[in-house]
PDB file of C-alpha atoms and ligand atoms in Angstrom:
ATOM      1  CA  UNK A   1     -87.282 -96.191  30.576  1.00  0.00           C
ATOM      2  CA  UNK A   2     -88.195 -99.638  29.276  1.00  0.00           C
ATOM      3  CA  UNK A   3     -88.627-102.399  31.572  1.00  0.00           C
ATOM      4  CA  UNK A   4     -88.290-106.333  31.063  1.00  0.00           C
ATOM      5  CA  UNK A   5     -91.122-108.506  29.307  1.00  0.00           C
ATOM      6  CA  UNK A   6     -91.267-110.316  32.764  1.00  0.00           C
ATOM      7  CA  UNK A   7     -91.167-107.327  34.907  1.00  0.00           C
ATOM      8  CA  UNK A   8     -94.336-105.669  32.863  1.00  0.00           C
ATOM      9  CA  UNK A   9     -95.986-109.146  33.316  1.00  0.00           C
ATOM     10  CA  UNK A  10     -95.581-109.371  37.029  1.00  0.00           C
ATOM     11  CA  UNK A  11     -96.939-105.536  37.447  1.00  0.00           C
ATOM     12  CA  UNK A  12     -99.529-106.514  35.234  1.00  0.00           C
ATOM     13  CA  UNK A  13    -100.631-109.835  37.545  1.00  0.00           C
ATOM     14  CA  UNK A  14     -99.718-109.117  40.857  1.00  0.00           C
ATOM     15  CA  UNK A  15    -102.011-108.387  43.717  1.00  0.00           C
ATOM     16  CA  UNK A  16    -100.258-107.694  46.711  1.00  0.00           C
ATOM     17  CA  UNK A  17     -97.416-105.102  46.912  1.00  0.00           C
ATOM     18  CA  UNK A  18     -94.989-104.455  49.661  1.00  0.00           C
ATOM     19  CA  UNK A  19     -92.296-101.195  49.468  1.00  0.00           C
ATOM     20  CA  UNK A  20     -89.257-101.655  51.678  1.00  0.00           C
ATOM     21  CA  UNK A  21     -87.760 -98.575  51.866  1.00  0.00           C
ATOM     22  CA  UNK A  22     -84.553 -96.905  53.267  1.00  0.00           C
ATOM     23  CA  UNK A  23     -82.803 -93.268  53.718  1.00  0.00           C
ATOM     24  CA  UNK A  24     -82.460 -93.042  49.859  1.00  0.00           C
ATOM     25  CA  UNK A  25     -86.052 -92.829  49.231  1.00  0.00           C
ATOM     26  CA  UNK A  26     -86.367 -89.117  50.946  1.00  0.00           C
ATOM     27  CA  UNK A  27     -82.534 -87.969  50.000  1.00  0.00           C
ATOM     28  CA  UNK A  28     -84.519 -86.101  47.438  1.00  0.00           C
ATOM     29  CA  UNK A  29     -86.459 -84.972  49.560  1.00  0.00           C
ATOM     30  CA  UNK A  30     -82.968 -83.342  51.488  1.00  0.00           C
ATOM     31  CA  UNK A  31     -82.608 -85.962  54.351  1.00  0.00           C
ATOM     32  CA  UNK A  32     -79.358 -87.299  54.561  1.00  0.00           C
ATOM     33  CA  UNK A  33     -78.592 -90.927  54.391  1.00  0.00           C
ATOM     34  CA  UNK A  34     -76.778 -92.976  56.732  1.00  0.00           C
ATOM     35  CA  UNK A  35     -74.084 -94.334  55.011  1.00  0.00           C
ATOM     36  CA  UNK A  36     -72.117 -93.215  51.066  1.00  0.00           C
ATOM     37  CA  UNK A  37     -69.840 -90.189  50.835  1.00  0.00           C
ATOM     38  CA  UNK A  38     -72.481 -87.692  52.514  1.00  0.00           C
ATOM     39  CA  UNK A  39     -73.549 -90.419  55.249  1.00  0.00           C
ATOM     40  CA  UNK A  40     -74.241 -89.059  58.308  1.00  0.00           C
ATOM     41  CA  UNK A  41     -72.336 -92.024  60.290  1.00  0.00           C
ATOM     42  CA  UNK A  42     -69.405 -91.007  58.545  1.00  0.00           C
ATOM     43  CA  UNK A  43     -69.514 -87.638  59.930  1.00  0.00           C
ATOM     44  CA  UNK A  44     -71.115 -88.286  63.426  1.00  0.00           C
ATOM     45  CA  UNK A  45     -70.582 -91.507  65.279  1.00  0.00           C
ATOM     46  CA  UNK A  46     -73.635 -93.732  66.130  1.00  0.00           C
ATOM     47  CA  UNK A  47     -72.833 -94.645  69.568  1.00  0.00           C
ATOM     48  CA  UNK A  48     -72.640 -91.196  70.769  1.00  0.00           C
ATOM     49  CA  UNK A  49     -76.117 -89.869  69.425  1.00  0.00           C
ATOM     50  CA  UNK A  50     -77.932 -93.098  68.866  1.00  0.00           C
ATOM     51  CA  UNK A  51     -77.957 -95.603  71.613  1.00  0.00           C
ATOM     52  CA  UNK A  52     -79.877 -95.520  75.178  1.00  0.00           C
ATOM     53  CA  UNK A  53     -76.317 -95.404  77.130  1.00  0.00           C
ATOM     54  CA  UNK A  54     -75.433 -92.439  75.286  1.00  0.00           C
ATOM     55  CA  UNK A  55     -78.842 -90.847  75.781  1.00  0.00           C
ATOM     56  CA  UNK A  56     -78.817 -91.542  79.592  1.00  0.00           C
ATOM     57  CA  UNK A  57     -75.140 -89.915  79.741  1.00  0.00           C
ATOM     58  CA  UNK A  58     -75.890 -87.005  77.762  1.00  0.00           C
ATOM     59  CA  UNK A  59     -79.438 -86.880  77.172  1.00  0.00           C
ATOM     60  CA  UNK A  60     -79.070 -82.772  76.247  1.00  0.00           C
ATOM     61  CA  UNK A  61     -77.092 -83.763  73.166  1.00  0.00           C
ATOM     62  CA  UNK A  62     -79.297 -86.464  72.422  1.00  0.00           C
ATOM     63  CA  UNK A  63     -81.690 -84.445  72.281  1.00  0.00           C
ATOM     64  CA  UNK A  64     -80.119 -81.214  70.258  1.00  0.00           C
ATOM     65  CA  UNK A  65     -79.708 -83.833  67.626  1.00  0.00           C
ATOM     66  CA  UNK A  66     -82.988 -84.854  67.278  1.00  0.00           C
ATOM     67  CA  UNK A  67     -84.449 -81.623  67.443  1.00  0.00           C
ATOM     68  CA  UNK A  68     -82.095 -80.710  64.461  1.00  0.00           C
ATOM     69  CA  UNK A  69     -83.072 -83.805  62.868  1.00  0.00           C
ATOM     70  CA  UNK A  70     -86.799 -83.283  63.472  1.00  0.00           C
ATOM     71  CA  UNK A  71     -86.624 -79.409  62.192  1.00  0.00           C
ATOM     72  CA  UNK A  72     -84.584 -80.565  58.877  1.00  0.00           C
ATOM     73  CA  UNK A  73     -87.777 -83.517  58.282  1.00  0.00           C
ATOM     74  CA  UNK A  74     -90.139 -81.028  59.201  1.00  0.00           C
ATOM     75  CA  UNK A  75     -89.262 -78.515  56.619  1.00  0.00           C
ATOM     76  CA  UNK A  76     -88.781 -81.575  54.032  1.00  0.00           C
ATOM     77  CA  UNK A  77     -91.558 -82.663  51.556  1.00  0.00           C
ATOM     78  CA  UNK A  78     -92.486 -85.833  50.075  1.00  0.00           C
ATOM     79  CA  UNK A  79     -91.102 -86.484  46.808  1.00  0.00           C
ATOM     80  CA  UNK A  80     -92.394 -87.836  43.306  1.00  0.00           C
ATOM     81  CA  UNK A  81     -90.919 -91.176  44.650  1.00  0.00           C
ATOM     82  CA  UNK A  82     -93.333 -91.025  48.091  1.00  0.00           C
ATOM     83  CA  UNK A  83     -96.260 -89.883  45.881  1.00  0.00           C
ATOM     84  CA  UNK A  84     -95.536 -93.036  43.493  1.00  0.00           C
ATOM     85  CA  UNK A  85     -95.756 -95.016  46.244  1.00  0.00           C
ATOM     86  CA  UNK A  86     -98.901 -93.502  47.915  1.00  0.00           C
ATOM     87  CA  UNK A  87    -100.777 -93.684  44.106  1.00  0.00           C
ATOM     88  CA  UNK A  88    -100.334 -97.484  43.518  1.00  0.00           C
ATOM     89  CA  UNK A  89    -102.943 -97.716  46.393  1.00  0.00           C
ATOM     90  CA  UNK A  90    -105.508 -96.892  43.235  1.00  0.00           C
ATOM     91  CA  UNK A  91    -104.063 -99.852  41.183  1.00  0.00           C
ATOM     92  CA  UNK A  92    -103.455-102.913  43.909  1.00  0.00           C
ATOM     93  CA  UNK A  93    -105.754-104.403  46.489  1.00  0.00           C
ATOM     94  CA  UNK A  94    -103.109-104.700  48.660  1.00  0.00           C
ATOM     95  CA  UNK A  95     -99.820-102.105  48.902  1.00  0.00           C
ATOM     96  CA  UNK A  96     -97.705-102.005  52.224  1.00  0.00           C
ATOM     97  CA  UNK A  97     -95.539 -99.767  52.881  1.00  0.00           C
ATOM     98  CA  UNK A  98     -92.399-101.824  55.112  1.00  0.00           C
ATOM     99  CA  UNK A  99     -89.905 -98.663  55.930  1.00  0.00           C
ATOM    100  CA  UNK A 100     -86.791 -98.102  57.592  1.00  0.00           C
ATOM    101  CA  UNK A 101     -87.509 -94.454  57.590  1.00  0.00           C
ATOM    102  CA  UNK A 102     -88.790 -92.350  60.514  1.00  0.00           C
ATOM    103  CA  UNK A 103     -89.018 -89.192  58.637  1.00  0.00           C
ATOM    104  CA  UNK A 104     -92.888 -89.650  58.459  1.00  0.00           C
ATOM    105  CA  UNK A 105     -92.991 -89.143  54.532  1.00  0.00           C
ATOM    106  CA  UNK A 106     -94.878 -92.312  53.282  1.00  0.00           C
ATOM    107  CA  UNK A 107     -97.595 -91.249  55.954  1.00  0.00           C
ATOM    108  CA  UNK A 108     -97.433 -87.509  54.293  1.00  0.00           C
ATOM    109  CA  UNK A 109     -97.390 -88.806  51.315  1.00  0.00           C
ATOM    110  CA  UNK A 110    -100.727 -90.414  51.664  1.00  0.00           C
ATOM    111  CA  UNK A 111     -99.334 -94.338  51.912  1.00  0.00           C
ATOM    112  CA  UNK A 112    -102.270 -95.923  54.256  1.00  0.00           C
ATOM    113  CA  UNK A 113    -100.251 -98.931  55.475  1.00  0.00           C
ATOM    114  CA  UNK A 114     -97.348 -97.790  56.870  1.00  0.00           C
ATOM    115  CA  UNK A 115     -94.889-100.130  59.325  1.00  0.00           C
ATOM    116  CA  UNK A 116     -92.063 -98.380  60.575  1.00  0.00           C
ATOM    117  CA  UNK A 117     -89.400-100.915  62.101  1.00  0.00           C
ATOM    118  CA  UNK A 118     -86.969 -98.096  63.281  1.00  0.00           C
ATOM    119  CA  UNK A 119     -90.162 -95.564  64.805  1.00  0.00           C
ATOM    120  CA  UNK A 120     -91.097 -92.244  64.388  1.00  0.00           C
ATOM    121  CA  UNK A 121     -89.085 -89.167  64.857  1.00  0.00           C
ATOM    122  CA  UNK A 122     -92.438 -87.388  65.299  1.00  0.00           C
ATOM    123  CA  UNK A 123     -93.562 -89.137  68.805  1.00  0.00           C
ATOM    124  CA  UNK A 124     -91.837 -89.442  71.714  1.00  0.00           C
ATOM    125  CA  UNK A 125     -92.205 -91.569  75.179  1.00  0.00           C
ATOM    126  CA  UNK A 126     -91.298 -91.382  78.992  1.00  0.00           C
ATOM    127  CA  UNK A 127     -88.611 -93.786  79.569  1.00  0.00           C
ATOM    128  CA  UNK A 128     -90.335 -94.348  83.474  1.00  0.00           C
ATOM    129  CA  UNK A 129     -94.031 -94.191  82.577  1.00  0.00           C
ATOM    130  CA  UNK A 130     -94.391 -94.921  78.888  1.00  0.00           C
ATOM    131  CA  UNK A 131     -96.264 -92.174  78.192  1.00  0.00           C
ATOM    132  CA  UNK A 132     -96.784 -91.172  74.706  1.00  0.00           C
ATOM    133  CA  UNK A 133     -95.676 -87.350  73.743  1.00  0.00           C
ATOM    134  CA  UNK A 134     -96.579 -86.195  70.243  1.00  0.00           C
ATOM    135  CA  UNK A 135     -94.139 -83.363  69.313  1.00  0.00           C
ATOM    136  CA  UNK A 136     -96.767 -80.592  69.628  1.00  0.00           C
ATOM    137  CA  UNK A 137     -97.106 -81.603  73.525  1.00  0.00           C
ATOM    138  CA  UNK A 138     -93.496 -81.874  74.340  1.00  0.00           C
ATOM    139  CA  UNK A 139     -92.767 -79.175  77.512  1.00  0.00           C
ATOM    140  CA  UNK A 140     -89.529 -78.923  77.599  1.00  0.00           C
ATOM    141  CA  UNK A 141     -87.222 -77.825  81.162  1.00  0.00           C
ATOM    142  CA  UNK A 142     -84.344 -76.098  80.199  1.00  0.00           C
ATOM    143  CA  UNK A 143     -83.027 -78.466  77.077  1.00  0.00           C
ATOM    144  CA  UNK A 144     -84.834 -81.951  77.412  1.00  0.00           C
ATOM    145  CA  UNK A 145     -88.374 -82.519  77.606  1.00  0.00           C
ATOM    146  CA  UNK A 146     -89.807 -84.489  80.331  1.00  0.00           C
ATOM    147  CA  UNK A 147     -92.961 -86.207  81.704  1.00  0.00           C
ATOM    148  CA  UNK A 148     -96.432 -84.231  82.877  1.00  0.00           C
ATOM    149  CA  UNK A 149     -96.772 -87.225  84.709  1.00  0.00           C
ATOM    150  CA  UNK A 150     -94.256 -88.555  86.535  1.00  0.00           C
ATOM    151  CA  UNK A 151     -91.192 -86.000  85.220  1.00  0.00           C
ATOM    152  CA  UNK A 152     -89.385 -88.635  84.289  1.00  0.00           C
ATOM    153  CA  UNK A 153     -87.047 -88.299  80.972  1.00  0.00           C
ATOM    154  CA  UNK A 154     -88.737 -88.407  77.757  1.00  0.00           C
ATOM    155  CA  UNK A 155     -86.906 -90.166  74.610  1.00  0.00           C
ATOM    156  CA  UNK A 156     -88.045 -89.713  71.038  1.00  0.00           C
ATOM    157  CA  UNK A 157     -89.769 -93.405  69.865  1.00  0.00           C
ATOM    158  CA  UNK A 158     -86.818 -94.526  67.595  1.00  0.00           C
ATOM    159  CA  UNK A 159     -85.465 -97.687  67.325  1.00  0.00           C
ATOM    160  CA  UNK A 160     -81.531 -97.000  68.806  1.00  0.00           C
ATOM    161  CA  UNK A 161     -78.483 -99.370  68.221  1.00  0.00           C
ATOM    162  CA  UNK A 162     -78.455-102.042  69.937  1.00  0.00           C
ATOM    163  CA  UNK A 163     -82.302-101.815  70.929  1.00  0.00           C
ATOM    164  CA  UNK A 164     -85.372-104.782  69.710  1.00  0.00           C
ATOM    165  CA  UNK A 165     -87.511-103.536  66.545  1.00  0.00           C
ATOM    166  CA  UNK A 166     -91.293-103.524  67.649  1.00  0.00           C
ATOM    167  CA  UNK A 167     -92.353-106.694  67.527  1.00  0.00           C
ATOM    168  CA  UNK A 168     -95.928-106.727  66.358  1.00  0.00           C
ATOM    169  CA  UNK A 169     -95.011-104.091  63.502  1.00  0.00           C
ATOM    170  CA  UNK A 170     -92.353-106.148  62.471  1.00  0.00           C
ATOM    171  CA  UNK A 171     -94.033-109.336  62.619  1.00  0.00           C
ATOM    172  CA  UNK A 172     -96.616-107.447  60.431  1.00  0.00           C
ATOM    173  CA  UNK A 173     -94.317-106.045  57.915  1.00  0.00           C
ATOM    174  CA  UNK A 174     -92.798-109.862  57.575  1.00  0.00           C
ATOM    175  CA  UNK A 175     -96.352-110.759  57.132  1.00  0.00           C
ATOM    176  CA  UNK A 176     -96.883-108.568  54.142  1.00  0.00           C
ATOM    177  CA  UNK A 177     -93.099-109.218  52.701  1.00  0.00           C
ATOM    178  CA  UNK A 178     -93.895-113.294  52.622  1.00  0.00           C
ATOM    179  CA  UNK A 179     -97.465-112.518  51.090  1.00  0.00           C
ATOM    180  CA  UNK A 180     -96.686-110.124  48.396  1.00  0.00           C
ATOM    181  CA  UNK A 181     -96.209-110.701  44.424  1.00  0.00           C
ATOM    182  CA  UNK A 182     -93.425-108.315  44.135  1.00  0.00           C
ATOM    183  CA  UNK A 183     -91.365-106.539  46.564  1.00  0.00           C
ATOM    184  CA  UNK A 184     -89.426-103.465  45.548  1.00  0.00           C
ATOM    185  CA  UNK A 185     -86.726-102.176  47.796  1.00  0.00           C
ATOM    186  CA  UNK A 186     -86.013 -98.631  47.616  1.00  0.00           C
ATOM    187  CA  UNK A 187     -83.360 -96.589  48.834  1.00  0.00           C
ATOM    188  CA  UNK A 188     -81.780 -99.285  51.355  1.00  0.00           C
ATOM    189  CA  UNK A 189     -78.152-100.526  51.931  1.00  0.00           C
ATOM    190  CA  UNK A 190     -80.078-103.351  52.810  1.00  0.00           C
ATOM    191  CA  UNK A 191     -77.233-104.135  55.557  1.00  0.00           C
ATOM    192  CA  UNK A 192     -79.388-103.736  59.075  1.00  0.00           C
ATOM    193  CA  UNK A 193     -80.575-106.543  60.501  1.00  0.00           C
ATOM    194  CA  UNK A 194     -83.421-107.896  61.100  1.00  0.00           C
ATOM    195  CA  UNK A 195     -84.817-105.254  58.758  1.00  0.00           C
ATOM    196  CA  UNK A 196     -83.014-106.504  56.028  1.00  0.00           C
ATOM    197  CA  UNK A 197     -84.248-110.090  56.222  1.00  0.00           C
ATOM    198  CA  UNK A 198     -87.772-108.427  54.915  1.00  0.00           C
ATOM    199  CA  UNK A 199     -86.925-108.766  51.276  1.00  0.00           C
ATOM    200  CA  UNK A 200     -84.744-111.788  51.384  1.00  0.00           C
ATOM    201  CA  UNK A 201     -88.388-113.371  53.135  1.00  0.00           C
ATOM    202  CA  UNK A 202     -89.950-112.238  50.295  1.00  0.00           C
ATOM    203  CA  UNK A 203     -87.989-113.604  47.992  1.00  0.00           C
ATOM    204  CA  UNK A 204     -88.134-116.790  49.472  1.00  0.00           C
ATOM    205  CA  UNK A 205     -91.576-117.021  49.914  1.00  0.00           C
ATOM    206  CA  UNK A 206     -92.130-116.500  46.616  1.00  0.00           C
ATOM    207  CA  UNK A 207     -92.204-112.798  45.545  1.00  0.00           C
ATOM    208  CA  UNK A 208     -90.313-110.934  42.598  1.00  0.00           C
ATOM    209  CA  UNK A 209     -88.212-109.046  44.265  1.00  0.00           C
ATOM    210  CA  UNK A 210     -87.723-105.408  42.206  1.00  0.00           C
ATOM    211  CA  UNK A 211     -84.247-103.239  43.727  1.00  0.00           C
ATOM    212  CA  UNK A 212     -84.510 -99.730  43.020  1.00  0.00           C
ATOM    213  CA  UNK A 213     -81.168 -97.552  43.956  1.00  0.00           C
ATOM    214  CA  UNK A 214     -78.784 -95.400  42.939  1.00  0.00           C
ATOM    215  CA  UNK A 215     -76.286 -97.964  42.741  1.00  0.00           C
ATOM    216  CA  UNK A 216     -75.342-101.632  43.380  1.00  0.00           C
ATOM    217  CA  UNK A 217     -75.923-102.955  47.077  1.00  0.00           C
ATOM    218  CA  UNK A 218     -75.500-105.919  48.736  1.00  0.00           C
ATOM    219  CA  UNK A 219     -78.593-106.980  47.550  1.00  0.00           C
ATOM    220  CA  UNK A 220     -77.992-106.690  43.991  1.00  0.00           C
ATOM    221  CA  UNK A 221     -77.160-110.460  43.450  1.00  0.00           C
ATOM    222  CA  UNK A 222     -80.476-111.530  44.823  1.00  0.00           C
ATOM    223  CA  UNK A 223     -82.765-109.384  43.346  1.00  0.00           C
ATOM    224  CA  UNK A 224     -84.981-110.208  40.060  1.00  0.00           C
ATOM    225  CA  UNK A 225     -84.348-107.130  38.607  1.00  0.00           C
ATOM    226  CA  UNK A 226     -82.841-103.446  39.362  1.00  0.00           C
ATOM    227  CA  UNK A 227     -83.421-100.387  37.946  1.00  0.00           C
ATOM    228  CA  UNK A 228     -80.469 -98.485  38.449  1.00  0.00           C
ATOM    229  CA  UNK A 229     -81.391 -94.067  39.429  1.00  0.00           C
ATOM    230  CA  UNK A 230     -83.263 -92.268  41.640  1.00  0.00           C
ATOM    231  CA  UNK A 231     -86.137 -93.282  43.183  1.00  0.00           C
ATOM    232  CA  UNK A 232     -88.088 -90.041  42.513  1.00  0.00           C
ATOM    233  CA  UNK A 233     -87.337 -90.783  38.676  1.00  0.00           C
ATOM    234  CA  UNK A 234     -87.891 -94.236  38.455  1.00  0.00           C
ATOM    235  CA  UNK A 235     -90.681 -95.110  40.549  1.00  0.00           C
ATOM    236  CA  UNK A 236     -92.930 -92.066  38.396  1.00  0.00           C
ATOM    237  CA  UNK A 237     -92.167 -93.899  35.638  1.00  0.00           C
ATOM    238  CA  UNK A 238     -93.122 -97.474  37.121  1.00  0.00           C
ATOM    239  CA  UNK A 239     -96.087 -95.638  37.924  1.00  0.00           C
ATOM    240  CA  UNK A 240     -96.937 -94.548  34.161  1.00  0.00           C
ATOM    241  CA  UNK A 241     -96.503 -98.165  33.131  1.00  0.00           C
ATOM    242  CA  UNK A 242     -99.072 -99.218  35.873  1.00  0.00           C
ATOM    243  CA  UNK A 243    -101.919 -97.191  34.772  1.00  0.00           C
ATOM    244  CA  UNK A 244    -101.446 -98.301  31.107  1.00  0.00           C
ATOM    245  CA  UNK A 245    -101.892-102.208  32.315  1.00  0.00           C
ATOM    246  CA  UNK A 246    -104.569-101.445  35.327  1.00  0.00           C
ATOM    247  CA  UNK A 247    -107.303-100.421  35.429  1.00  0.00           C
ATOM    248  CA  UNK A 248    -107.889 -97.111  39.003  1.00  0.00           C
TER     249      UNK A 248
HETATM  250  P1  OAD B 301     -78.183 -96.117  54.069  1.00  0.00           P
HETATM  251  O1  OAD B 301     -77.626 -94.745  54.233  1.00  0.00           O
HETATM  252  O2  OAD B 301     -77.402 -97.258  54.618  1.00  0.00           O
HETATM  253  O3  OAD B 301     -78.419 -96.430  52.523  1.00  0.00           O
HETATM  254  C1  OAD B 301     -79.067 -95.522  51.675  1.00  0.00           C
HETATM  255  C2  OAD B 301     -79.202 -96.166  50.302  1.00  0.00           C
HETATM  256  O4  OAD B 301     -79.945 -95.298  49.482  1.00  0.00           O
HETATM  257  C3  OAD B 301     -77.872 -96.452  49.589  1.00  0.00           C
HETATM  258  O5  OAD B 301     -77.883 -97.773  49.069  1.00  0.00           O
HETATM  259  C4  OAD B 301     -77.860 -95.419  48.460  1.00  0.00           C
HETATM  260  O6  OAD B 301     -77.191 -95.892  47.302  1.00  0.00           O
HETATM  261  C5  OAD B 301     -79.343 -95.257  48.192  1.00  0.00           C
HETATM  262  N1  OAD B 301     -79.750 -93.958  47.617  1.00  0.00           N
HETATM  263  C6  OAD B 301     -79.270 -92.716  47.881  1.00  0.00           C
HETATM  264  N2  OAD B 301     -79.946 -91.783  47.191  1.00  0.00           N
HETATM  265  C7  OAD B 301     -80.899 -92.433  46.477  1.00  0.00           C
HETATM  266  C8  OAD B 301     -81.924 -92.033  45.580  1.00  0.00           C
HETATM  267  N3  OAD B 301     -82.131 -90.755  45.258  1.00  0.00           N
HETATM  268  N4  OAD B 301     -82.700 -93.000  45.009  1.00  0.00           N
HETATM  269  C9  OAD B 301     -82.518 -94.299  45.314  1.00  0.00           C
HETATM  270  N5  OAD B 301     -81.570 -94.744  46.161  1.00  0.00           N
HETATM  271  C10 OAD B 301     -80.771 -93.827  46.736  1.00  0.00           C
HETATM  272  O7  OAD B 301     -79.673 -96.075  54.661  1.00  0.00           O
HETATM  273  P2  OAD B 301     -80.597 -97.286  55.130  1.00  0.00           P
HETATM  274  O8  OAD B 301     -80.393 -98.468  54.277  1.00  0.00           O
HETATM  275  O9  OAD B 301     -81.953 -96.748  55.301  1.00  0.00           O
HETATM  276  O10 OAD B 301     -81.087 -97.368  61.467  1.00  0.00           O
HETATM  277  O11 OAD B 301     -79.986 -97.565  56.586  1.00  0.00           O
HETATM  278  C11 OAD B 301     -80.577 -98.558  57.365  1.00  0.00           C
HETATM  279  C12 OAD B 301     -80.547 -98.132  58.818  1.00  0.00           C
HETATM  280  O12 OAD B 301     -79.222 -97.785  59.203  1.00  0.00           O
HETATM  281  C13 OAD B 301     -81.353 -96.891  59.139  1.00  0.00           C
HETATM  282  O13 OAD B 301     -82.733 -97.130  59.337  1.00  0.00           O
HETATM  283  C14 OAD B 301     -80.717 -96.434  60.436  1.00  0.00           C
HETATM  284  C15 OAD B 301     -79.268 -96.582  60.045  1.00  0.00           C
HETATM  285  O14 OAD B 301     -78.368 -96.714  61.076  1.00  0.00           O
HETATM  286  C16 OAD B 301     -81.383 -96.945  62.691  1.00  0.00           C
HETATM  287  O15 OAD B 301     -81.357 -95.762  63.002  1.00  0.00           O
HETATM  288  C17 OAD B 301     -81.770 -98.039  63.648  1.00  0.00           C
END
């Protein structure tokens, strides 16, 4: 692929790095996105799986879900695009990792800074006590989990419609966006808020702002450049381009 006379020269200057990322980034991995033809909100509805009423109404369901969800991310590995990711760490000072995502694959991919505004599917919490469960230490009565403390109901730690992001991660992540020479966002619809105001901050304070996708999002308009294909194709080959103009 051959990439713009500016875009080389901003790779080639920059310092600080920040990766927004989205569902797209691991559909190669075989995790379903959210929204497009194979969406998984346009087979299975939100507010019925993803909210804290419908958790407290049916928290068994909630919870089947999850644990399908958990066992499909699980068995998934990080892919070239992940690893791309993880490997500018050798090239830049400074490479954050702002994701959507809480599949746990920048993390496996070896990505050191990692701020997840939407959680983790991996831990978990006691809605009475707040007390953190990693999945290994889950005990589980009949179909839900609950507390070795207190007994009360354990929820996984994911952000749920209409819940508040975590504020110190985000304020973190917004840190990095308005700091950074170029932002690339991966993978995203780029249509949840506040998430999505990370690269438009970015932008406005400043940054190139790089879109990498399968296709056009709302996004597209705003961005410096896009690279239109998959992630696990195109960031590789952003990659290759590094190494030639930095120095490990
Ligand atoms: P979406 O499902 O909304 O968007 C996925 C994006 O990835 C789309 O723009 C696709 O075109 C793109 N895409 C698909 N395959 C790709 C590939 N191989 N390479 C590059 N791009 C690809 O997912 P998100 O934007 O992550 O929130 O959704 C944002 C939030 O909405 C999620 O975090 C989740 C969801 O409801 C919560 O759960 C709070």
């Amino acid at each position: 692929m051959k990439f713009s006379d500016e875009f080389i020269e901003k790779l080639s200057e920059a310092e600080r790095i920040v990766f927004f990322t989205g569902a797209g980034i691991s559909a190669e991995s075989g995790i379903s996105t959210f929204r497009g033809k194979d969406g998984i909100w346009n087979k299975l509805k939100p507010e019925e799986l993803a909210s804290f009423d419908a958790f407290l109404r049916n928290p068994e369901l909630v919870w089947e879900w999850y644990q399908y969800r958990r066992k499909i991310v699980n068995e998934a590995q990080p892919n070239p695009g992940h690893l791309a990711i993880a490997e500018f760490e050798k090239y830049y000072k400074d490479v954050s990792v702002v994701t959507q995502n809480v599949d746990n694959l920048h993390r496996r991919a070896g990505s050191s800074n990692v701020y997840e505004l939407h959680g983790n599917i991996e831990r978990n919490y006691c809605i009475n006590c707040r007390t953190f469960y990693n999945k290994e230490d889950l005990q589980f009565s009949g179909k839900i989990p609950v507390c070795k403390s207190c007994g009360g109901l354990i929820r996984p730690d994911v952000v749920w419609f209409g819940e508040f992001l975590p504020e110190d991660i985000f304020n973190d992540g917004e840190s990095k966006a308005i700091h950074s020479d170029i932002c690339f966002v991966v993978g995203t619809s780029a249509i949840v808020y506040p998430a999505a105001n990370i690269p438009i901050l970015a932008k406005r304070s400043g940054s190139f702002l790089v879109e990498v996708n399968i296709e056009e999002t709302e996004l597209t308009n705003f961005a410096d450049y896009s690279l239109f294909g998959p992630s696990g194709k195109i960031l590789p080959q952003i990659l290759e381009e590094v190494k030639t103009l930095r120095k490990a």
